Short mmCIF file of C-alpha atoms and ligand atoms in Angstrom, two decimals:
data_model
loop_
_atom_site.label_atom_id
_atom_site.label_comp_id
_atom_site.label_asym_id
_atom_site.label_seq_id
_atom_site.Cartn_x
_atom_site.Cartn_y
_atom_site.Cartn_z
CA UNK A 1 -62.84 -10.53 -183.15
CA UNK A 2 -62.32 -12.00 -186.99
CA UNK A 3 -60.91 -10.15 -189.70
CA UNK A 4 -60.73 -11.26 -193.46
CA UNK A 5 -57.92 -10.08 -195.72
CA UNK A 6 -57.17 -10.46 -198.98
CA UNK A 7 -55.54 -8.41 -202.02
CA UNK A 8 -55.91 -7.63 -205.75
CA UNK A 9 -53.63 -5.30 -207.35
CA UNK A 10 -53.32 -4.19 -210.62
CA UNK A 11 -53.04 -0.44 -212.23
CA UNK A 12 -54.76 -0.48 -215.75
CA UNK A 13 -53.20 1.66 -218.07
CA UNK A 14 -56.16 1.65 -220.60
CA UNK A 15 -53.71 3.44 -223.50
CA UNK A 16 -50.88 0.61 -223.29
CA UNK A 17 -50.93 -2.12 -225.56
CA UNK A 18 -49.99 -5.36 -223.03
CA UNK A 19 -53.45 -6.96 -222.26
CA UNK A 20 -53.37 -8.09 -218.66
CA UNK A 21 -55.23 -11.37 -218.72
CA UNK A 22 -55.14 -14.40 -215.59
CA UNK A 23 -51.32 -15.73 -216.54
CA UNK A 24 -49.94 -11.85 -216.12
CA UNK A 25 -51.45 -12.69 -212.03
CA UNK A 26 -49.39 -15.93 -211.98
CA UNK A 27 -46.03 -14.62 -211.21
CA UNK A 28 -47.68 -12.79 -207.95
CA UNK A 29 -50.63 -15.33 -206.66
CA UNK A 30 -50.73 -16.79 -203.57
CA UNK A 31 -53.60 -18.71 -202.30
CA UNK A 32 -54.97 -18.31 -198.81
CA UNK A 33 -51.98 -18.84 -196.13
CA UNK A 34 -49.61 -19.10 -198.74
CA UNK A 35 -47.98 -15.38 -198.82
CA UNK A 36 -44.85 -15.15 -197.54
CA UNK A 37 -44.33 -12.91 -194.42
CA UNK A 38 -42.31 -9.83 -196.54
CA UNK A 39 -44.89 -8.24 -198.98
CA UNK A 40 -44.77 -9.12 -202.84
CA UNK A 41 -46.40 -5.81 -203.90
CA UNK A 42 -47.32 -2.65 -202.26
CA UNK A 43 -51.15 -4.08 -201.65
CA UNK A 44 -50.00 -7.16 -200.11
CA UNK A 45 -48.59 -5.11 -197.33
CA UNK A 46 -52.02 -5.13 -195.47
CA UNK A 47 -51.82 -9.12 -195.21
CA UNK A 48 -48.37 -9.16 -193.92
CA UNK A 49 -49.20 -6.34 -191.29
CA UNK A 50 -52.93 -7.79 -190.63
CA UNK A 51 -50.76 -11.46 -189.68
CA UNK A 52 -48.47 -9.35 -187.58
CA UNK A 53 -51.51 -7.71 -185.86
CA UNK A 54 -53.24 -10.70 -185.26
CA UNK A 55 -50.71 -12.05 -183.35
CA UNK A 56 -49.84 -8.78 -181.35
CA UNK A 57 -53.54 -7.38 -180.91
CA UNK A 58 -55.17 -10.86 -180.22
CA UNK A 59 -57.76 -11.68 -183.24
CA UNK A 60 -58.36 -14.51 -185.51
CA UNK A 61 -57.44 -13.20 -189.07
CA UNK A 62 -59.10 -15.33 -191.77
CA UNK A 63 -56.61 -15.12 -195.15
CA UNK A 64 -57.85 -14.52 -198.70
CA UNK A 65 -55.75 -14.79 -201.86
CA UNK A 66 -53.21 -12.37 -202.45
CA UNK A 67 -52.49 -11.49 -206.03
CA UNK A 68 -51.11 -8.65 -208.44
CA UNK A 69 -50.39 -7.98 -211.83
CA UNK A 70 -47.03 -5.63 -213.16
CA UNK A 71 -49.38 -2.37 -214.35
CA UNK A 72 -50.55 -2.81 -218.27
CA UNK A 73 -53.11 -2.48 -220.51
CA UNK A 74 -57.01 -3.39 -219.50
CA UNK A 75 -57.75 -6.32 -217.48
CA UNK A 76 -59.94 -9.31 -219.34
CA UNK A 77 -63.37 -9.66 -218.08
CA UNK A 78 -62.43 -13.40 -217.52
CA UNK A 79 -59.40 -12.36 -215.05
CA UNK A 80 -60.98 -9.77 -212.78
CA UNK A 81 -63.98 -11.71 -212.64
CA UNK A 82 -62.01 -15.13 -211.68
CA UNK A 83 -60.42 -13.60 -208.69
CA UNK A 84 -62.90 -11.11 -207.57
CA UNK A 85 -65.35 -14.02 -207.22
CA UNK A 86 -62.16 -16.30 -205.88
CA UNK A 87 -62.01 -13.41 -202.98
CA UNK A 88 -65.63 -13.05 -202.80
CA UNK A 89 -66.16 -16.82 -202.00
CA UNK A 90 -63.33 -17.09 -199.44
CA UNK A 91 -65.16 -14.02 -197.60
CA UNK A 92 -68.70 -15.87 -197.71
CA UNK A 93 -66.46 -18.85 -196.27
CA UNK A 94 -65.32 -16.66 -193.50
CA UNK A 95 -68.10 -15.41 -192.08
CA UNK A 96 -69.14 -14.33 -189.53
CA UNK A 97 -66.32 -11.71 -189.53
CA UNK A 98 -66.63 -8.08 -187.64
CA UNK A 99 -64.20 -6.62 -190.43
CA UNK A 100 -62.75 -6.80 -194.13
CA UNK A 101 -59.72 -4.99 -195.19
CA UNK A 102 -58.43 -5.05 -198.52
CA UNK A 103 -55.45 -4.28 -200.34
CA UNK A 104 -56.24 -2.48 -203.69
CA UNK A 105 -55.02 -0.10 -206.15
CA UNK A 106 -57.71 1.69 -207.33
CA UNK A 107 -56.92 1.99 -210.81
CA UNK A 108 -57.78 -1.16 -211.71
CA UNK A 109 -60.02 -1.54 -215.38
CA UNK A 110 -61.36 -4.46 -217.11
CA UNK A 111 -63.43 -4.97 -219.84
CA UNK A 112 -67.03 -4.04 -218.72
CA UNK A 113 -65.73 -2.52 -215.39
CA UNK A 114 -64.48 0.88 -215.14
CA UNK A 115 -63.89 0.49 -211.28
CA UNK A 116 -62.85 -3.16 -210.69
CA UNK A 117 -62.44 -2.07 -206.88
CA UNK A 118 -65.60 -0.31 -206.52
CA UNK A 119 -67.16 -3.76 -207.80
CA UNK A 120 -65.62 -5.67 -205.81
CA UNK A 121 -66.11 -3.61 -202.61
CA UNK A 122 -69.76 -3.23 -203.50
CA UNK A 123 -69.95 -7.00 -203.37
CA UNK A 124 -67.97 -7.31 -200.07
CA UNK A 125 -70.54 -4.88 -198.75
CA UNK A 126 -73.47 -7.03 -200.20
CA UNK A 127 -72.04 -10.12 -198.40
CA UNK A 128 -71.12 -8.77 -194.97
CA UNK A 129 -73.90 -6.13 -194.74
CA UNK A 130 -74.21 -2.92 -193.46
CA UNK A 131 -72.60 -3.48 -189.64
CA UNK A 132 -69.58 -5.01 -190.89
CA UNK A 133 -66.48 -2.68 -190.87
CA UNK A 134 -64.88 -2.64 -194.54
CA UNK A 135 -61.67 -1.03 -195.55
CA UNK A 136 -59.07 -0.65 -197.85
CA UNK A 137 -55.23 0.64 -198.65
CA UNK A 138 -55.23 2.31 -202.09
CA UNK A 139 -52.53 3.60 -204.44
CA UNK A 140 -52.32 7.15 -204.50
CA UNK A 141 -52.48 6.57 -208.21
CA UNK A 142 -56.28 5.46 -207.94
CA UNK A 143 -59.77 7.02 -208.76
CA UNK A 144 -61.47 7.40 -205.80
CA UNK A 145 -65.08 6.91 -207.21
CA UNK A 146 -68.54 7.07 -205.75
CA UNK A 147 -68.74 3.43 -205.93
CA UNK A 148 -65.79 3.02 -203.76
CA UNK A 149 -66.52 5.55 -200.99
CA UNK A 150 -70.49 4.03 -200.58
CA UNK A 151 -69.03 0.73 -200.08
CA UNK A 152 -66.33 0.82 -197.79
CA UNK A 153 -66.22 2.43 -194.28
CA UNK A 154 -62.05 3.82 -194.51
CA UNK A 155 -60.26 3.93 -197.45
CA UNK A 156 -56.50 5.17 -197.10
CA UNK A 157 -53.72 5.77 -199.85
CA UNK A 158 -50.18 5.80 -199.59
CA UNK A 159 -48.69 9.26 -198.56
CA UNK A 160 -45.30 9.12 -200.40
CA UNK A 161 -44.84 9.15 -203.98
CA UNK A 162 -42.83 6.32 -204.29
CA UNK A 163 -44.88 4.81 -201.93
CA UNK A 164 -42.28 3.48 -199.57
CA UNK A 165 -44.84 4.21 -196.87
CA UNK A 166 -47.22 1.06 -197.74
CA UNK A 167 -46.17 -0.59 -194.05
CA UNK A 168 -47.61 2.76 -192.08
CA UNK A 169 -50.64 3.04 -194.19
CA UNK A 170 -51.57 -0.49 -193.86
CA UNK A 171 -51.04 -0.30 -190.13
CA UNK A 172 -53.14 2.65 -189.80
CA UNK A 173 -55.89 0.76 -191.74
CA UNK A 174 -55.87 -2.23 -189.43
CA UNK A 175 -56.10 0.10 -186.58
CA UNK A 176 -59.03 2.04 -187.57
CA UNK A 177 -60.84 -1.36 -188.66
CA UNK A 178 -60.35 -3.16 -185.30
CA UNK A 179 -61.43 0.42 -183.77
CA UNK A 180 -64.67 0.75 -186.02
CA UNK A 181 -65.38 -2.85 -184.75
CA UNK A 182 -65.28 -2.33 -181.61
CA UNK A 183 -67.49 0.53 -181.70
CA UNK A 184 -64.72 2.92 -180.70
CA UNK A 185 -64.96 5.23 -184.03
CA UNK A 186 -67.17 5.79 -186.70
CA UNK A 187 -65.54 6.61 -189.74
CA UNK A 188 -67.24 8.83 -192.31
CA UNK A 189 -65.41 10.12 -195.68
CA UNK A 190 -65.00 13.46 -196.94
CA UNK A 191 -63.97 14.13 -200.70
CA UNK A 192 -63.01 17.40 -202.80
CA UNK A 193 -62.51 17.06 -206.16
CA UNK A 194 -59.47 19.24 -207.42
CA UNK A 195 -60.70 19.08 -210.74
CA UNK A 196 -57.34 18.75 -212.02
CA UNK A 197 -54.38 16.07 -213.76
CA UNK A 198 -51.23 16.28 -212.24
CA UNK A 199 -47.97 14.75 -211.18
CA UNK A 200 -46.68 15.17 -207.52
CA UNK A 201 -43.35 14.64 -206.12
CA UNK A 202 -43.30 13.87 -202.57
CA UNK A 203 -39.50 13.96 -202.27
CA UNK A 204 -39.62 18.42 -202.70
CA UNK A 205 -41.13 21.06 -202.43
CA UNK A 206 -44.21 22.09 -202.40
CA UNK A 207 -45.28 18.39 -202.22
CA UNK A 208 -43.06 17.48 -199.29
CA UNK A 209 -44.36 20.30 -196.79
CA UNK A 210 -48.03 19.53 -197.94
CA UNK A 211 -47.50 15.90 -197.18
CA UNK A 212 -46.01 16.57 -193.68
CA UNK A 213 -48.72 19.07 -193.01
CA UNK A 214 -51.61 17.12 -194.03
CA UNK A 215 -50.04 14.14 -191.60
CA UNK A 216 -49.79 16.77 -188.46
CA UNK A 217 -53.72 17.05 -188.57
CA UNK A 218 -54.29 13.39 -188.03
CA UNK A 219 -55.46 11.89 -185.19
CA UNK A 220 -56.79 15.86 -183.97
CA UNK A 221 -60.21 17.16 -184.01
CA UNK A 222 -61.69 13.51 -185.15
CA UNK A 223 -59.38 13.67 -188.23
CA UNK A 224 -58.98 9.73 -188.44
CA UNK A 225 -56.87 9.61 -191.84
CA UNK A 226 -55.96 12.23 -194.78
CA UNK A 227 -55.37 11.06 -198.18
CA UNK A 228 -54.15 12.65 -201.62
CA UNK A 229 -55.57 11.00 -203.95
CA UNK A 230 -52.88 11.90 -206.93
CA UNK A 231 -55.03 9.99 -209.87
CA UNK A 232 -53.68 8.18 -212.72
CA UNK A 233 -53.75 10.27 -215.91
CA UNK A 234 -52.88 6.83 -218.01
CA UNK A 235 -56.75 5.60 -217.98
CA UNK A 236 -59.78 6.83 -219.97
CA UNK A 237 -62.48 6.80 -217.28
CA UNK A 238 -65.31 8.64 -215.93
CA UNK A 239 -63.47 9.45 -212.25
CA UNK A 240 -60.16 10.20 -212.99
CA UNK A 241 -58.67 13.47 -211.21
CA UNK A 242 -56.90 14.62 -207.88
CA UNK A 243 -58.53 14.48 -204.91
CA UNK A 244 -58.50 14.98 -201.24
CA UNK A 245 -59.84 12.36 -199.34
CA UNK A 246 -60.51 13.13 -195.02
CA UNK A 247 -62.11 10.56 -192.97
CA UNK A 248 -63.35 11.66 -189.82
CA UNK A 249 -64.74 10.12 -186.46
CA UNK A 250 -68.31 11.08 -187.35
CA UNK A 251 -67.66 14.58 -188.10
CA UNK A 252 -68.86 14.85 -191.68
CA UNK A 253 -69.18 18.69 -191.79
CA UNK A 254 -65.90 19.39 -190.26
CA UNK A 255 -64.50 16.54 -192.86
CA UNK A 256 -66.26 18.10 -196.06
CA UNK A 257 -64.62 21.62 -195.30
CA UNK A 258 -61.60 20.14 -194.17
CA UNK A 259 -61.25 18.32 -197.79
CA UNK A 260 -61.98 21.38 -199.56
CA UNK A 261 -59.86 23.84 -197.67
CA UNK A 262 -56.38 21.37 -198.17
CA UNK A 263 -57.83 20.73 -201.68
CA UNK A 264 -57.82 24.37 -202.90
CA UNK A 265 -54.95 24.66 -201.34
CA UNK A 266 -53.50 21.62 -203.62
CA UNK A 267 -55.29 23.09 -206.43
CA UNK A 268 -53.17 26.21 -205.93
CA UNK A 269 -50.02 23.87 -206.79
CA UNK A 270 -51.05 22.65 -209.82
CA UNK A 271 -48.03 22.09 -212.50
CA UNK A 272 -45.25 23.13 -209.12
CA UNK A 273 -45.11 19.50 -207.86
CA UNK A 274 -42.96 17.40 -210.52
CA UNK A 275 -39.81 18.28 -212.24
CA UNK A 276 -38.62 19.55 -215.60
CA UNK A 277 -38.20 16.80 -218.12
CA UNK A 278 -34.76 16.97 -220.63
CA UNK A 279 -34.12 15.67 -223.97
CA UNK A 280 -32.13 12.31 -224.03
CA UNK A 281 -29.10 14.60 -225.44
CA UNK A 282 -29.66 17.12 -222.50
CA UNK A 283 -29.42 14.81 -220.00
CA UNK A 284 -26.48 12.79 -221.30
CA UNK A 285 -24.64 16.58 -221.41
CA UNK A 286 -25.82 17.43 -218.27
CA UNK A 287 -24.72 13.81 -216.56
CA UNK A 288 -21.40 13.98 -218.19
CA UNK A 289 -20.85 17.56 -216.61
CA UNK A 290 -21.67 16.56 -213.31
CA UNK A 291 -18.89 15.93 -210.76
CA UNK A 292 -18.78 12.67 -209.46
CA UNK A 293 -20.59 9.78 -209.94
CA UNK A 294 -23.51 7.98 -210.63
CA UNK A 295 -25.84 10.24 -212.17
CA UNK A 296 -29.45 8.48 -212.55
CA UNK A 297 -31.38 9.28 -215.44
CA UNK A 298 -34.95 8.11 -215.32
CA UNK A 299 -36.58 6.99 -218.71
CA UNK A 300 -40.04 8.20 -217.23
CA UNK A 301 -42.35 7.47 -220.06
CA UNK A 302 -41.56 4.40 -220.80
CA UNK A 303 -42.45 3.01 -217.12
CA UNK A 304 -43.40 -0.57 -216.86
CA UNK A 305 -44.87 1.05 -213.28
CA UNK A 306 -47.31 3.11 -215.14
CA UNK A 307 -48.39 0.22 -217.48
CA UNK A 308 -45.80 0.80 -220.66
CA UNK A 309 -43.53 -1.80 -222.13
CA UNK A 310 -39.86 -0.70 -220.39
CA UNK A 311 -38.58 -1.64 -223.75
CA UNK A 312 -37.73 1.73 -225.02
CA UNK A 313 -34.11 1.87 -226.76
CA UNK A 314 -33.93 5.62 -227.41
CA UNK A 315 -31.89 6.58 -224.70
CA UNK A 316 -29.31 3.54 -225.02
CA UNK A 317 -29.35 4.19 -228.79
CA UNK A 318 -27.92 8.05 -228.15
CA UNK A 319 -25.20 6.48 -225.34
CA UNK A 320 -24.09 4.00 -228.00
CA UNK A 321 -23.94 6.79 -230.62
CA UNK A 322 -22.08 9.40 -228.74
CA UNK A 323 -19.78 6.39 -227.15
CA UNK A 324 -20.46 6.91 -223.83
CA UNK A 325 -19.05 4.04 -221.77
CA UNK A 326 -19.20 3.66 -217.91
CA UNK A 327 -22.75 2.99 -217.84
CA UNK A 328 -25.76 0.85 -216.66
CA UNK A 329 -29.16 0.55 -217.93
CA UNK A 330 -32.12 -1.75 -216.85
CA UNK A 331 -34.31 -3.03 -216.56
CA UNK A 332 -35.22 -3.60 -220.70
CA UNK A 333 -37.80 -5.65 -220.91
CA UNK A 334 -37.35 -8.41 -223.38
CA UNK A 335 -37.98 -12.27 -222.62
CA UNK A 336 -36.76 -13.44 -226.00
CA UNK A 337 -33.60 -11.70 -225.49
CA UNK A 338 -33.15 -13.04 -221.93
CA UNK A 339 -34.09 -16.72 -223.10
CA UNK A 340 -31.11 -16.45 -225.80
CA UNK A 341 -28.76 -15.11 -223.19
CA UNK A 342 -29.70 -18.14 -221.38
CA UNK A 343 -29.14 -20.24 -223.93
CA UNK A 344 -25.60 -19.05 -224.83
CA UNK A 345 -24.47 -18.92 -221.21
CA UNK A 346 -22.25 -16.77 -219.17
CA UNK A 347 -18.96 -15.50 -220.63
CA UNK A 348 -20.67 -16.17 -224.20
CA UNK A 349 -20.42 -13.63 -227.11
CA UNK A 350 -23.00 -13.54 -229.61
CA UNK A 351 -25.03 -11.20 -231.84
CA UNK A 352 -28.32 -10.06 -229.94
CA UNK A 353 -31.17 -8.14 -231.04
CA UNK A 354 -32.74 -6.60 -227.93
CA UNK A 355 -35.21 -3.89 -226.91
CA UNK A 356 -37.52 -1.73 -228.93
CA UNK A 357 -40.13 -4.53 -229.76
CA UNK A 358 -43.44 -3.88 -228.40
CA UNK A 359 -44.48 -0.83 -230.01
CA UNK A 360 -43.17 1.35 -232.54
CA UNK A 361 -43.02 4.49 -229.62
CA UNK A 362 -40.29 1.83 -227.84
CA UNK A 363 -37.81 3.03 -230.98
CA UNK A 364 -35.58 0.34 -232.84
CA UNK A 365 -33.58 -2.69 -231.60
CA UNK A 366 -30.26 -2.74 -230.38
CA UNK A 367 -28.33 -4.92 -233.16
CA UNK A 368 -25.05 -5.75 -231.58
CA UNK A 369 -22.30 -8.32 -230.45
CA UNK A 370 -22.79 -8.60 -226.71
CA UNK A 371 -20.93 -10.27 -223.77
CA UNK A 372 -23.32 -12.20 -221.11
CA UNK A 373 -21.58 -11.37 -217.99
CA UNK A 374 -24.69 -13.09 -215.74
CA UNK A 375 -27.54 -15.08 -215.92
CA UNK A 376 -30.32 -15.41 -213.17
CA UNK A 377 -33.00 -17.77 -213.04
CA UNK A 378 -36.07 -16.07 -211.07
CA UNK A 379 -34.55 -12.92 -210.63
CA UNK A 380 -35.26 -10.12 -207.81
CA UNK A 381 -35.33 -7.08 -206.83
CA UNK A 382 -36.26 -5.21 -203.34
CA UNK A 383 -38.99 -2.31 -203.23
CA UNK A 384 -38.46 -1.15 -199.48
CA UNK A 385 -39.48 -3.99 -197.45
CA UNK A 386 -40.90 -6.08 -200.09
CA UNK A 387 -39.21 -8.51 -202.64
CA UNK A 388 -40.15 -8.10 -206.58
CA UNK A 389 -39.76 -10.70 -209.16
CA UNK A 390 -38.37 -9.58 -212.73
CA UNK A 391 -38.34 -12.91 -214.13
CA UNK A 392 -35.75 -14.87 -215.69
CA UNK A 393 -33.17 -12.12 -216.46
CA UNK A 394 -29.70 -11.63 -218.04
CA UNK A 395 -26.84 -8.75 -217.91
CA UNK A 396 -25.07 -8.17 -221.24
CA UNK A 397 -22.30 -5.46 -221.96
CA UNK A 398 -22.20 -3.91 -225.44
CA UNK A 399 -19.68 -1.38 -226.26
CA UNK A 400 -18.98 -0.85 -222.62
CA UNK A 401 -22.30 -0.46 -221.49
CA UNK A 402 -23.65 -3.12 -218.87
CA UNK A 403 -27.72 -3.59 -219.78
CA UNK A 404 -29.44 -5.41 -217.37
CA UNK A 405 -32.74 -7.66 -219.39
CA UNK A 406 -35.46 -8.88 -217.76
CA UNK A 407 -38.50 -11.40 -218.88
CA UNK A 408 -41.08 -10.44 -216.10
CA UNK A 409 -42.20 -6.33 -217.01
CA UNK A 410 -41.29 -4.37 -214.06
CA UNK A 411 -39.92 -1.06 -213.18
CA UNK A 412 -36.67 -0.41 -212.02
CA UNK A 413 -36.85 0.12 -207.91
CA UNK A 414 -33.67 -0.10 -206.21
CA UNK A 415 -29.99 -0.71 -207.24
CA UNK A 416 -30.58 -4.42 -205.91
CA UNK A 417 -32.19 -5.10 -209.64
CA UNK A 418 -28.38 -4.39 -211.18
CA UNK A 419 -26.42 -5.90 -208.13
CA UNK A 420 -28.62 -9.43 -207.85
CA UNK A 421 -26.78 -9.45 -211.52
CA UNK A 422 -23.42 -9.02 -210.59
CA UNK A 423 -23.39 -4.76 -211.80
CA UNK A 424 -22.67 -2.28 -209.16
CA UNK A 425 -24.25 0.94 -210.02
CA UNK A 426 -22.60 3.07 -207.33
CA UNK A 427 -19.34 2.76 -209.36
CA UNK A 428 -20.54 4.05 -212.74
CA UNK A 429 -21.00 7.44 -214.32
CA UNK A 430 -24.32 7.06 -215.83
CA UNK A 431 -27.31 5.04 -214.64
CA UNK A 432 -30.55 4.83 -216.64
CA UNK A 433 -33.65 3.12 -215.11
CA UNK A 434 -36.99 2.43 -216.57
CA UNK A 435 -38.93 4.33 -213.52
CA UNK A 436 -40.87 7.32 -213.24
CA UNK A 437 -40.95 7.84 -209.06
CA UNK A 438 -40.73 4.54 -207.49
CA UNK A 439 -36.46 4.40 -207.93
CA UNK A 440 -36.43 7.37 -206.35
CA UNK A 441 -35.98 6.02 -202.63
CA UNK A 442 -33.40 3.65 -203.42
CA UNK A 443 -31.78 5.26 -205.73
CA UNK A 444 -31.31 8.65 -204.18
CA UNK A 445 -28.82 7.43 -201.69
CA UNK A 446 -26.36 6.58 -204.00
CA UNK A 447 -27.10 9.42 -206.95
CA UNK A 448 -24.63 12.37 -207.53
CA UNK A 449 -28.07 14.03 -209.39
CA UNK A 450 -31.27 12.40 -210.85
CA UNK A 451 -32.46 13.56 -214.04
CA UNK A 452 -36.05 12.99 -215.63
CA UNK A 453 -36.05 12.43 -219.42
CA UNK A 454 -38.65 12.43 -221.88
CA UNK A 455 -37.46 10.12 -224.49
CA UNK A 456 -40.47 10.84 -226.56
CA UNK A 457 -42.81 8.39 -225.31
CA UNK A 458 -44.41 5.79 -225.52
CA UNK A 459 -46.43 7.78 -223.11
CA UNK A 460 -47.20 11.40 -223.91
CA UNK A 461 -45.46 14.20 -221.51
CA UNK A 462 -48.41 16.58 -222.08
CA UNK A 463 -51.60 15.60 -220.34
CA UNK A 464 -53.12 18.03 -223.57
CA UNK A 465 -52.30 15.87 -226.16
CA UNK A 466 -53.73 12.40 -224.73
CA UNK A 467 -56.82 11.30 -226.69
CA UNK A 468 -59.52 11.22 -223.68
CA UNK A 469 -62.71 10.49 -224.26
CA UNK A 470 -64.50 10.15 -220.95
CA UNK A 471 -62.76 11.67 -218.28
CA UNK A 472 -64.92 14.38 -216.10
CA UNK A 473 -64.81 17.64 -217.72
CA UNK A 474 -64.00 20.16 -217.03
CA UNK A 475 -60.62 19.38 -215.68
CA UNK A 476 -56.94 21.23 -215.69
CA UNK A 477 -55.06 21.33 -218.06
CA UNK A 478 -56.93 20.55 -220.43
CA UNK A 479 -59.83 23.05 -219.68
CA UNK A 480 -57.88 26.18 -217.90
CA UNK A 481 -60.22 27.36 -215.24
CA UNK A 482 -62.10 24.15 -213.85
CA UNK A 483 -63.32 25.80 -210.94
CA UNK A 484 -64.59 28.87 -212.62
CA UNK A 485 -61.91 31.14 -210.42
CA UNK A 486 -61.71 33.43 -213.67
CA UNK A 487 -58.11 33.31 -213.78
ZN1 LIG B 1 -48.84 4.66 -207.92
#
């Protein structure tokens, strides 16, 4: 038994101002056989798991390239085609294989390609032919396209939002691919389009119960896997939207019925699965009034994990204006300010301009005398079992607030981002993070409360204000009744 595994991973926000080019993949780029034994992206977990399973299950793993770029704007044609062709050449050289496992995102868009993953999977299918089994792990914030479904035998999305289950899902995919290759099962996919754009927090009801219920259905009545495709609203593409995906062991009619039943149930939960957004001052007021510490404020619309810059200073300016101290903010993306801090060195005091540079919606930079408290070359943070680069980084203190500056644009996953820069966030009253959901698993154990802030962008907080031109219609909430239920 020979299984080929590779990974290509980025999430494209077609509204974001920062282009994704080949250089954007340089930080997380591993030639075959050189990837470490821990995941470096959620998608790379597939290769790490496949390695373990090759040893325990006794199959031969042929490794391809593993690479990922932090979410940003549309990928250049050259970057996508270069990485695609590299992986496809490796697959060709690996033949014959019985199975192909790809760790993907599912919302990668390149110039000339609305559906990079569909294109990659279709090319892989062309190379291996109809008999070889192909599967992929996907981020729930993907666009589940007909091309992807036609080319792959089995697709599995992470169930948790903040994607902390990437190891389990990778393990499931490897198991299903091996069973398919041995002729034990024949996976078929059923999809139901909920015709909606929405956000889903799986850490609280009603979504927690929904995810637990679909998990309990797996392994019964021929159901192999069930995924909620959340969809990704930051892309103007023809296959955007929330969908239910059910993989059965050749029980298409049952899968279709179940996908529709669960999809209609999910449609009934629309608008109820996220949380209220506060203004910066409302958030700060509530944090200060909360007994105990820390209170975590998520600057959730400036989330590098959604392709945005992560350098908005709006909340920090309010904290400085209000004289708030005993707080940490991080990470702000500002490679130039990081460079200046490294040049000045630890312990130095200097006048620094930082943040607020990528776009008008990032606010204005902070100009202040700061103390450089720590500088780290090649800093990292943890995300579940993966180690994520934030590039060279610096910690500065400004008017009693500690700020972490990073040079590689990454969302705030985990308290280790601060700790690796010498700051203990659990000891502070207020912790401001740049993330929309992935921070939650890491910060919840230390947080007295978690609040979500709408600091005015850069991304619109109301889907109805996004200037889409190419998404499928009708779709809720732009169209109030897409299923014609007469509501
Ligand atoms: Zn995601």
